[in-house]
Amino acid sequence: MSSLPATVAIPERLLNLKRGHWTIENRLHYVKDVTIGEDRSTVHVDNGPKIMATLRNTEARLLRRAGFSPIAARMRYNCGHPEAALQVLYLSF
């Protein structure tokens, strides 16, 4: 079902719109839900959920911008090598 008029809702366009939706779902939401564990979060009070969501989004974006994929492998690596995590931020110590 679509709210697009029949003249605009040609099959190819609908397919592209659907694929575009799942690209977002797979690239960001899957990483946040499964890799970063957003769904398991116990933070539910005040602004905590919004702050944590912002931090998770920032983490995923920084790693992607730095060219890392898969995100999960790089996060595991960064846990044991904090200096590598700082390099993503262009910081060093």
mmCIF file of N, CA and C in Angstrom:
data_model
loop_
_atom_site.group_PDB
_atom_site.id
_atom_site.type_symbol
_atom_site.label_atom_id
_atom_site.label_comp_id
_atom_site.label_asym_id
_atom_site.label_seq_id
_atom_site.Cartn_x
_atom_site.Cartn_y
_atom_site.Cartn_z
ATOM 1 N N MET A 1 0.842 -1.165 0.000
ATOM 2 C CA MET A 1 0.000 0.000 0.000
ATOM 3 C C MET A 1 0.890 1.231 0.000
ATOM 4 N N SER A 2 0.412 2.228 -0.672
ATOM 5 C CA SER A 2 1.181 3.460 -0.767
ATOM 6 C C SER A 2 0.235 4.639 -0.875
ATOM 7 N N SER A 3 0.677 5.770 -0.390
ATOM 8 C CA SER A 3 -0.105 6.991 -0.530
ATOM 9 C C SER A 3 0.251 7.724 -1.825
ATOM 10 N N LEU A 4 1.186 7.182 -2.589
ATOM 11 C CA LEU A 4 1.563 7.803 -3.860
ATOM 12 C C LEU A 4 0.463 7.572 -4.890
ATOM 13 N N PRO A 5 0.216 8.556 -5.753
ATOM 14 C CA PRO A 5 -0.760 8.338 -6.824
ATOM 15 C C PRO A 5 -0.276 7.253 -7.785
ATOM 16 N N ALA A 6 -1.201 6.584 -8.440
ATOM 17 C CA ALA A 6 -0.871 5.464 -9.328
ATOM 18 C C ALA A 6 0.084 5.879 -10.445
ATOM 19 N N THR A 7 0.018 7.125 -10.877
ATOM 20 C CA THR A 7 0.899 7.586 -11.959
ATOM 21 C C THR A 7 2.352 7.693 -11.505
ATOM 22 N N VAL A 8 2.554 7.841 -10.217
ATOM 23 C CA VAL A 8 3.898 7.993 -9.674
ATOM 24 C C VAL A 8 4.396 6.681 -9.062
ATOM 25 N N ALA A 9 3.498 5.864 -8.581
ATOM 26 C CA ALA A 9 3.846 4.635 -7.855
ATOM 27 C C ALA A 9 4.103 3.481 -8.818
ATOM 28 N N ILE A 10 5.028 3.685 -9.735
ATOM 29 C CA ILE A 10 5.364 2.607 -10.659
ATOM 30 C C ILE A 10 6.177 1.552 -9.894
ATOM 31 N N PRO A 11 6.150 0.327 -10.301
ATOM 32 C CA PRO A 11 6.822 -0.745 -9.549
ATOM 33 C C PRO A 11 8.299 -0.484 -9.261
ATOM 34 N N GLU A 12 9.028 0.040 -10.221
ATOM 35 C CA GLU A 12 10.458 0.289 -10.013
ATOM 36 C C GLU A 12 10.689 1.304 -8.900
ATOM 37 N N ARG A 13 9.860 2.335 -8.857
ATOM 38 C CA ARG A 13 10.010 3.356 -7.827
ATOM 39 C C ARG A 13 9.667 2.788 -6.454
ATOM 40 N N LEU A 14 8.604 2.017 -6.380
ATOM 41 C CA LEU A 14 8.228 1.410 -5.103
ATOM 42 C C LEU A 14 9.318 0.473 -4.602
ATOM 43 N N LEU A 15 9.923 -0.274 -5.510
ATOM 44 C CA LEU A 15 11.001 -1.175 -5.127
ATOM 45 C C LEU A 15 12.191 -0.395 -4.583
ATOM 46 N N ASN A 16 12.546 0.693 -5.244
ATOM 47 C CA ASN A 16 13.659 1.521 -4.774
ATOM 48 C C ASN A 16 13.371 2.127 -3.407
ATOM 49 N N LEU A 17 12.142 2.573 -3.191
ATOM 50 C CA LEU A 17 11.772 3.128 -1.890
ATOM 51 C C LEU A 17 11.871 2.065 -0.805
ATOM 52 N N LYS A 18 11.405 0.871 -1.101
ATOM 53 C CA LYS A 18 11.456 -0.223 -0.138
ATOM 54 C C LYS A 18 12.897 -0.605 0.173
ATOM 55 N N ARG A 19 13.723 -0.710 -0.838
ATOM 56 C CA ARG A 19 15.137 -1.046 -0.627
ATOM 57 C C ARG A 19 15.841 0.035 0.177
ATOM 58 N N GLY A 20 15.495 1.279 -0.098
ATOM 59 C CA GLY A 20 16.085 2.386 0.649
ATOM 60 C C GLY A 20 15.756 2.301 2.128
ATOM 61 N N HIS A 21 14.520 1.920 2.436
ATOM 62 C CA HIS A 21 14.118 1.771 3.838
ATOM 63 C C HIS A 21 14.947 0.687 4.515
ATOM 64 N N TRP A 22 15.098 -0.449 3.865
ATOM 65 C CA TRP A 22 15.834 -1.559 4.485
ATOM 66 C C TRP A 22 17.324 -1.284 4.548
ATOM 67 N N THR A 23 17.844 -0.449 3.672
ATOM 68 C CA THR A 23 19.251 -0.063 3.771
ATOM 69 C C THR A 23 19.483 0.677 5.076
ATOM 70 N N ILE A 24 18.596 1.607 5.398
ATOM 71 C CA ILE A 24 18.700 2.342 6.661
ATOM 72 C C ILE A 24 18.565 1.372 7.828
ATOM 73 N N GLU A 25 17.574 0.506 7.762
ATOM 74 C CA GLU A 25 17.346 -0.469 8.837
ATOM 75 C C GLU A 25 18.577 -1.341 9.059
ATOM 76 N N ASN A 26 19.143 -1.829 8.003
ATOM 77 C CA ASN A 26 20.274 -2.743 8.128
ATOM 78 C C ASN A 26 21.564 -2.033 8.525
ATOM 79 N N ARG A 27 21.793 -0.840 8.040
ATOM 80 C CA ARG A 27 23.062 -0.167 8.315
ATOM 81 C C ARG A 27 23.105 0.468 9.695
ATOM 82 N N LEU A 28 22.046 1.096 10.120
ATOM 83 C CA LEU A 28 22.102 1.809 11.393
ATOM 84 C C LEU A 28 21.392 1.056 12.507
ATOM 85 N N HIS A 29 20.142 0.744 12.291
ATOM 86 C CA HIS A 29 19.367 0.153 13.382
ATOM 87 C C HIS A 29 19.885 -1.223 13.781
ATOM 88 N N TYR A 30 20.294 -2.028 12.831
ATOM 89 C CA TYR A 30 20.829 -3.342 13.167
ATOM 90 C C TYR A 30 22.098 -3.198 14.001
ATOM 91 N N VAL A 31 22.967 -2.289 13.604
ATOM 92 C CA VAL A 31 24.206 -2.061 14.356
ATOM 93 C C VAL A 31 23.877 -1.602 15.770
ATOM 94 N N LYS A 32 22.946 -0.670 15.894
ATOM 95 C CA LYS A 32 22.595 -0.178 17.226
ATOM 96 C C LYS A 32 21.929 -1.256 18.069
ATOM 97 N N ASP A 33 21.032 -2.020 17.483
ATOM 98 C CA ASP A 33 20.294 -3.024 18.245
ATOM 99 C C ASP A 33 21.146 -4.228 18.599
ATOM 100 N N VAL A 34 21.856 -4.759 17.640
ATOM 101 C CA VAL A 34 22.571 -6.020 17.845
ATOM 102 C C VAL A 34 24.006 -5.788 18.307
ATOM 103 N N THR A 35 24.753 -4.980 17.594
ATOM 104 C CA THR A 35 26.173 -4.803 17.898
ATOM 105 C C THR A 35 26.387 -3.968 19.154
ATOM 106 N N ILE A 36 25.699 -2.845 19.254
ATOM 107 C CA ILE A 36 25.905 -1.949 20.387
ATOM 108 C C ILE A 36 24.989 -2.313 21.557
ATOM 109 N N GLY A 37 23.938 -3.070 21.300
ATOM 110 C CA GLY A 37 23.076 -3.559 22.372
ATOM 111 C C GLY A 37 22.062 -2.565 22.886
ATOM 112 N N GLU A 38 21.586 -1.697 22.035
ATOM 113 C CA GLU A 38 20.637 -0.675 22.466
ATOM 114 C C GLU A 38 19.368 -1.272 23.082
ATOM 115 N N ASP A 39 18.887 -2.366 22.529
ATOM 116 C CA ASP A 39 17.653 -2.963 23.048
ATOM 117 C C ASP A 39 17.831 -3.553 24.445
ATOM 118 N N ARG A 40 19.045 -3.861 24.828
ATOM 119 C CA ARG A 40 19.309 -4.428 26.158
ATOM 120 C C ARG A 40 19.608 -3.360 27.201
ATOM 121 N N SER A 41 19.582 -2.112 26.802
ATOM 122 C CA SER A 41 19.931 -1.028 27.716
ATOM 123 C C SER A 41 18.981 -0.985 28.907
ATOM 124 N N THR A 42 19.545 -0.697 30.071
ATOM 125 C CA THR A 42 18.735 -0.544 31.284
ATOM 126 C C THR A 42 18.541 0.923 31.647
ATOM 127 N N VAL A 43 18.962 1.816 30.771
ATOM 128 C CA VAL A 43 18.801 3.252 30.996
ATOM 129 C C VAL A 43 17.412 3.658 30.511
ATOM 130 N N HIS A 44 16.542 4.043 31.446
ATOM 131 C CA HIS A 44 15.161 4.372 31.088
ATOM 132 C C HIS A 44 14.644 5.641 31.765
ATOM 133 N N VAL A 45 15.492 6.415 32.399
ATOM 134 C CA VAL A 45 15.031 7.520 33.219
ATOM 135 C C VAL A 45 15.516 8.855 32.653
ATOM 136 N N ASP A 46 14.655 9.848 32.763
ATOM 137 C CA ASP A 46 14.969 11.231 32.390
ATOM 138 C C ASP A 46 15.520 11.304 30.963
ATOM 139 N N ASN A 47 16.626 12.015 30.788
ATOM 140 C CA ASN A 47 17.226 12.180 29.463
ATOM 141 C C ASN A 47 18.230 11.089 29.134
ATOM 142 N N GLY A 48 18.406 10.131 30.022
ATOM 143 C CA GLY A 48 19.378 9.061 29.816
ATOM 144 C C GLY A 48 19.227 8.343 28.489
ATOM 145 N N PRO A 49 18.010 7.905 28.107
ATOM 146 C CA PRO A 49 17.865 7.209 26.820
ATOM 147 C C PRO A 49 18.251 8.068 25.625
ATOM 148 N N LYS A 50 17.906 9.358 25.659
ATOM 149 C CA LYS A 50 18.256 10.251 24.541
ATOM 150 C C LYS A 50 19.765 10.442 24.451
ATOM 151 N N ILE A 51 20.398 10.610 25.604
ATOM 152 C CA ILE A 51 21.847 10.798 25.625
ATOM 153 C C ILE A 51 22.548 9.537 25.120
ATOM 154 N N MET A 52 22.120 8.382 25.601
ATOM 155 C CA MET A 52 22.747 7.131 25.173
ATOM 156 C C MET A 52 22.522 6.883 23.676
ATOM 157 N N ALA A 53 21.336 7.216 23.163
ATOM 158 C CA ALA A 53 21.075 7.060 21.730
ATOM 159 C C ALA A 53 22.003 7.951 20.915
ATOM 160 N N THR A 54 22.225 9.168 21.392
ATOM 161 C CA THR A 54 23.137 10.085 20.705
ATOM 162 C C THR A 54 24.558 9.531 20.702
ATOM 163 N N LEU A 55 24.997 8.993 21.829
ATOM 164 C CA LEU A 55 26.340 8.407 21.903
ATOM 165 C C LEU A 55 26.471 7.196 20.983
ATOM 166 N N ARG A 56 25.446 6.359 20.936
ATOM 167 C CA ARG A 56 25.490 5.172 20.065
ATOM 168 C C ARG A 56 25.524 5.577 18.596
ATOM 169 N N ASN A 57 24.692 6.558 18.229
ATOM 170 C CA ASN A 57 24.692 7.040 16.842
ATOM 171 C C ASN A 57 26.054 7.613 16.471
ATOM 172 N N THR A 58 26.630 8.375 17.380
ATOM 173 C CA THR A 58 27.932 8.984 17.126
ATOM 174 C C THR A 58 29.000 7.915 16.957
ATOM 175 N N GLU A 59 28.966 6.913 17.809
ATOM 176 C CA GLU A 59 29.937 5.820 17.717
ATOM 177 C C GLU A 59 29.863 5.118 16.365
ATOM 178 N N ALA A 60 28.664 4.760 15.948
ATOM 179 C CA ALA A 60 28.499 4.063 14.668
ATOM 180 C C ALA A 60 28.928 4.950 13.503
ATOM 181 N N ARG A 61 28.573 6.216 13.544
ATOM 182 C CA ARG A 61 28.933 7.127 12.447
ATOM 183 C C ARG A 61 30.439 7.349 12.367
ATOM 184 N N LEU A 62 31.075 7.525 13.512
ATOM 185 C CA LEU A 62 32.527 7.736 13.507
ATOM 186 C C LEU A 62 33.263 6.526 12.949
ATOM 187 N N LEU A 63 32.848 5.346 13.349
ATOM 188 C CA LEU A 63 33.509 4.144 12.846
ATOM 189 C C LEU A 63 33.274 3.969 11.351
ATOM 190 N N ARG A 64 32.060 4.232 10.897
ATOM 191 C CA ARG A 64 31.788 4.128 9.457
ATOM 192 C C ARG A 64 32.565 5.180 8.677
ATOM 193 N N ARG A 65 32.592 6.402 9.198
ATOM 194 C CA ARG A 65 33.313 7.480 8.512
ATOM 195 C C ARG A 65 34.799 7.157 8.411
ATOM 196 N N ALA A 66 35.332 6.472 9.426
ATOM 197 C CA ALA A 66 36.738 6.083 9.412
ATOM 198 C C ALA A 66 36.980 4.883 8.503
ATOM 199 N N GLY A 67 35.915 4.323 7.946
ATOM 200 C CA GLY A 67 36.056 3.246 6.975
ATOM 201 C C GLY A 67 36.018 1.843 7.553
ATOM 202 N N PHE A 68 35.584 1.708 8.802
ATOM 203 C CA PHE A 68 35.566 0.393 9.429
ATOM 204 C C PHE A 68 34.251 -0.330 9.176
ATOM 205 N N SER A 69 34.401 -1.550 8.719
ATOM 206 C CA SER A 69 33.250 -2.427 8.537
ATOM 207 C C SER A 69 33.793 -3.841 8.557
ATOM 208 N N PRO A 70 33.283 -4.708 9.313
ATOM 209 C CA PRO A 70 32.105 -4.594 10.153
ATOM 210 C C PRO A 70 32.381 -3.829 11.453
ATOM 211 N N ILE A 71 31.377 -3.163 11.914
ATOM 212 C CA ILE A 71 31.474 -2.337 13.117
ATOM 213 C C ILE A 71 31.797 -3.199 14.343
ATOM 214 N N ALA A 72 31.171 -4.365 14.467
ATOM 215 C CA ALA A 72 31.358 -5.216 15.647
ATOM 216 C C ALA A 72 32.825 -5.605 15.826
ATOM 217 N N ALA A 73 33.493 -5.957 14.747
ATOM 218 C CA ALA A 73 34.897 -6.361 14.841
ATOM 219 C C ALA A 73 35.758 -5.195 15.320
ATOM 220 N N ARG A 74 35.484 -4.025 14.818
ATOM 221 C CA ARG A 74 36.283 -2.863 15.221
ATOM 222 C C ARG A 74 36.006 -2.486 16.673
ATOM 223 N N MET A 75 34.765 -2.619 17.116
ATOM 224 C CA MET A 75 34.444 -2.322 18.514
ATOM 225 C C MET A 75 35.178 -3.287 19.443
ATOM 226 N N ARG A 76 35.218 -4.563 19.081
ATOM 227 C CA ARG A 76 35.948 -5.545 19.897
ATOM 228 C C ARG A 76 37.438 -5.194 19.943
ATOM 229 N N TYR A 77 37.987 -4.813 18.805
ATOM 230 C CA TYR A 77 39.397 -4.432 18.749
ATOM 231 C C TYR A 77 39.656 -3.206 19.635
ATOM 232 N N ASN A 78 38.791 -2.204 19.529
ATOM 233 C CA ASN A 78 38.969 -0.974 20.299
ATOM 234 C C ASN A 78 38.894 -1.215 21.798
ATOM 235 N N CYS A 79 38.146 -2.230 22.227
ATOM 236 C CA CYS A 79 38.060 -2.538 23.656
ATOM 237 C C CYS A 79 39.425 -2.886 24.226
ATOM 238 N N GLY A 80 40.234 -3.561 23.471
ATOM 239 C CA GLY A 80 41.558 -3.933 23.937
ATOM 240 C C GLY A 80 42.654 -2.962 23.550
ATOM 241 N N HIS A 81 42.324 -2.021 22.690
ATOM 242 C CA HIS A 81 43.311 -1.051 22.192
ATOM 243 C C HIS A 81 42.700 0.354 22.225
ATOM 244 N N PRO A 82 42.618 0.963 23.407
ATOM 245 C CA PRO A 82 41.975 2.283 23.493
ATOM 246 C C PRO A 82 42.651 3.347 22.640
ATOM 247 N N GLU A 83 43.950 3.194 22.410
ATOM 248 C CA GLU A 83 44.644 4.178 21.566
ATOM 249 C C GLU A 83 44.105 4.147 20.141
ATOM 250 N N ALA A 84 43.663 2.979 19.678
ATOM 251 C CA ALA A 84 43.077 2.870 18.337
ATOM 252 C C ALA A 84 41.730 3.567 18.284
ATOM 253 N N ALA A 85 40.979 3.487 19.380
ATOM 254 C CA ALA A 85 39.694 4.185 19.429
ATOM 255 C C ALA A 85 39.903 5.693 19.352
ATOM 256 N N LEU A 86 40.942 6.183 20.007
ATOM 257 C CA LEU A 86 41.223 7.621 19.964
ATOM 258 C C LEU A 86 41.651 8.071 18.569
ATOM 259 N N GLN A 87 42.298 7.190 17.825
ATOM 260 C CA GLN A 87 42.701 7.546 16.462
ATOM 261 C C GLN A 87 41.491 7.830 15.571
ATOM 262 N N VAL A 88 40.381 7.176 15.850
ATOM 263 C CA VAL A 88 39.149 7.443 15.089
ATOM 264 C C VAL A 88 38.720 8.890 15.314
ATOM 265 N N LEU A 89 38.998 9.406 16.501
ATOM 266 C CA LEU A 89 38.664 10.795 16.826
ATOM 267 C C LEU A 89 39.801 11.755 16.452
ATOM 268 N N TYR A 90 40.853 11.232 15.860
ATOM 269 C CA TYR A 90 42.042 11.997 15.496
ATOM 270 C C TYR A 90 42.730 12.546 16.729
ATOM 271 N N LEU A 91 42.672 11.781 17.815
ATOM 272 C CA LEU A 91 43.371 12.147 19.036
ATOM 273 C C LEU A 91 44.474 11.130 19.271
ATOM 274 N N SER A 92 45.494 11.519 19.930
ATOM 275 C CA SER A 92 46.536 10.556 20.307
ATOM 276 C C SER A 92 47.075 10.963 21.665
ATOM 277 N N PHE A 93 47.703 10.003 22.307
ATOM 278 C CA PHE A 93 48.286 10.309 23.608
ATOM 279 C C PHE A 93 49.696 9.805 23.672
#
